[in-house]
GROMACS .gro file of C-alpha atoms in nm:
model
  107
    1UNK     CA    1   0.808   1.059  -0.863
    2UNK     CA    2   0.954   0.905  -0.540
    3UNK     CA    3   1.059   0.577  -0.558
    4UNK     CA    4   1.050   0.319  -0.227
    5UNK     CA    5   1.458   0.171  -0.163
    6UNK     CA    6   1.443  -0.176  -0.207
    7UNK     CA    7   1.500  -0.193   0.180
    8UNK     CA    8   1.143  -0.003   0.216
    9UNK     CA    9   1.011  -0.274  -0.054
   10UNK     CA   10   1.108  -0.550   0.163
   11UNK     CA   11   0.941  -0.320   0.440
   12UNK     CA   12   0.646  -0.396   0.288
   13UNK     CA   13   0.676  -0.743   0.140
   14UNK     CA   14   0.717  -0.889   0.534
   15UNK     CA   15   0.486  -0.630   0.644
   16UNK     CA   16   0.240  -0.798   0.364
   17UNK     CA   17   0.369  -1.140   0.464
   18UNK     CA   18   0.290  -1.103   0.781
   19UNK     CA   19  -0.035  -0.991   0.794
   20UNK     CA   20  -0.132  -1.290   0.564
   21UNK     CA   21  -0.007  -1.556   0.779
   22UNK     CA   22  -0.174  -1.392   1.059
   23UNK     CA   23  -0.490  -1.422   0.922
   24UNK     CA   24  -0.562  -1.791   0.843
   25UNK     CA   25  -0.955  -1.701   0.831
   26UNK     CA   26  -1.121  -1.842   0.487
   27UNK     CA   27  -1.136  -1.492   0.386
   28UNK     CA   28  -0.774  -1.322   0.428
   29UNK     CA   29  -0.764  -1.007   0.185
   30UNK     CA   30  -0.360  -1.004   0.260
   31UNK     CA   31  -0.326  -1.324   0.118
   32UNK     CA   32  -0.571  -1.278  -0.154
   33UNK     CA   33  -0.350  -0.986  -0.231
   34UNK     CA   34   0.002  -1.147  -0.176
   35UNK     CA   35  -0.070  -1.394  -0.436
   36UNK     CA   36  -0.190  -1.117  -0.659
   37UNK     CA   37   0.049  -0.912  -0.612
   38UNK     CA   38   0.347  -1.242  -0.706
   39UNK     CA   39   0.143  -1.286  -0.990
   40UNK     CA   40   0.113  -0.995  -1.138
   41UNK     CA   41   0.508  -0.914  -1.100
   42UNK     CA   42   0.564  -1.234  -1.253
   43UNK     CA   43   0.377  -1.159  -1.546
   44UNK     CA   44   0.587  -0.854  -1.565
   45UNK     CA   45   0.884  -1.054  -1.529
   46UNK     CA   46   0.792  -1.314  -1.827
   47UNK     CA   47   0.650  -1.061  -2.026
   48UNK     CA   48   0.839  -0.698  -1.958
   49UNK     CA   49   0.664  -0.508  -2.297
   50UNK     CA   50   0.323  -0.648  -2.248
   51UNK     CA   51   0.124  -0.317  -2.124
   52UNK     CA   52  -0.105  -0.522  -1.997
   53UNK     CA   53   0.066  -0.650  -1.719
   54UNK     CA   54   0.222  -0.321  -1.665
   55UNK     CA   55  -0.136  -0.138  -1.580
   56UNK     CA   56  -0.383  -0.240  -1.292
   57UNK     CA   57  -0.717  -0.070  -1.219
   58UNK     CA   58  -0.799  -0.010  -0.886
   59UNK     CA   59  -1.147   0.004  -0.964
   60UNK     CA   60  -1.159  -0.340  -1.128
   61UNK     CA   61  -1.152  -0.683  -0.946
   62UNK     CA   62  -0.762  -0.677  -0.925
   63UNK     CA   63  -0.821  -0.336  -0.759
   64UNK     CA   64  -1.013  -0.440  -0.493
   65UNK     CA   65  -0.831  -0.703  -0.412
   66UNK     CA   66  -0.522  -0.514  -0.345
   67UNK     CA   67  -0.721  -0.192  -0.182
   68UNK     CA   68  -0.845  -0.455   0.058
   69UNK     CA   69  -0.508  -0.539   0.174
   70UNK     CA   70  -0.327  -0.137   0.140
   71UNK     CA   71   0.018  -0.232   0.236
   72UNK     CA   72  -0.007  -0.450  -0.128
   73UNK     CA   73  -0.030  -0.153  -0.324
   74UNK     CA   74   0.284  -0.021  -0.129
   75UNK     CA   75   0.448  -0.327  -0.220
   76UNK     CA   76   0.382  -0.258  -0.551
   77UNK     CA   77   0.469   0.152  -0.533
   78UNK     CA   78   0.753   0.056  -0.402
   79UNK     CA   79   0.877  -0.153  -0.656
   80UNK     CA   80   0.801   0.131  -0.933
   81UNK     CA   81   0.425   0.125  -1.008
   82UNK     CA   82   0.296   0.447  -1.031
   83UNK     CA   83  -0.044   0.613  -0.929
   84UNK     CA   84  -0.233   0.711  -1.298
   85UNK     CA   85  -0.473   1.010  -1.321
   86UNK     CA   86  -0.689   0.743  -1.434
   87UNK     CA   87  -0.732   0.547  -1.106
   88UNK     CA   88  -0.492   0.296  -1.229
   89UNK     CA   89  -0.134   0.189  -1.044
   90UNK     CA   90   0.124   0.179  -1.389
   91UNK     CA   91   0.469   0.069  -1.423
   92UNK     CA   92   0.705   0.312  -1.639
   93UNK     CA   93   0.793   0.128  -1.925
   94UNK     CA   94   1.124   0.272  -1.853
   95UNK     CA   95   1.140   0.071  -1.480
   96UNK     CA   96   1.343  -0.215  -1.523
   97UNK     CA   97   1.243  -0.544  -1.349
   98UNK     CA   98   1.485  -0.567  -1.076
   99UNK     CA   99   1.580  -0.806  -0.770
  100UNK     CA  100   1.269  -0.704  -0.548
  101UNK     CA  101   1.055  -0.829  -0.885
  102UNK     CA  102   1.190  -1.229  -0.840
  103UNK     CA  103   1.241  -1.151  -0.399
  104UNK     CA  104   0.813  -1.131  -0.481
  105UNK     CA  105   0.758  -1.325  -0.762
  106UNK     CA  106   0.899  -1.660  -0.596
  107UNK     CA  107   0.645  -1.580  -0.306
   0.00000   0.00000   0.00000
């Protein structure tokens, strides 16, 4: 499994950033997915067991609200999701929450 540097995380996260305050159309997938994205790592930060914030199909709404925006799911490689042979982006329940989880979170 490669893993981003948390340099390569905050890549992404201005990258991300970026792109949604470029866009200030009513319909702005990298903002849709920015505030997706803070929400679900703060659900992983308030609740660090609970597998269901620790799983996200791709398929599902969620999904295709970060697919729309690619540089999201990135984000959220980068920070130690994983890709699932079931279409689903996973975080480890060995990864540890770390800084880059509250750098996104307070976004």
């Amino acid at each position: 499994m490669a893993t981003m540097t948390s340099t390569a995380a905050s890549s992404a996260l201005g990258a991300l950033l970026s792109d949604a305050m470029t866009m200030k159309t009513a319909l702005n997938p990298s903002a849709d997915a920015l505030r997706l994205v803070a929400k679900i790592v703060g659900n992983v930060m308030k609740s660090p067991t609970e597998a269901k914030f620790r799983r996200i199909n791709l398929s599902g709404k969620a999904g295709a609200k970060l697919t729309a925006a690619p540089r999201s799911v990135t984000l959220l490689q980068g920070i130690g999701f994983v890709d699932s042979s079931d279409g689903h982006l996973e975080l480890p329940e060995t990864a540890i929450p770390s800084e880059s989880f509250s750098t996104i979170a307070s976004q």
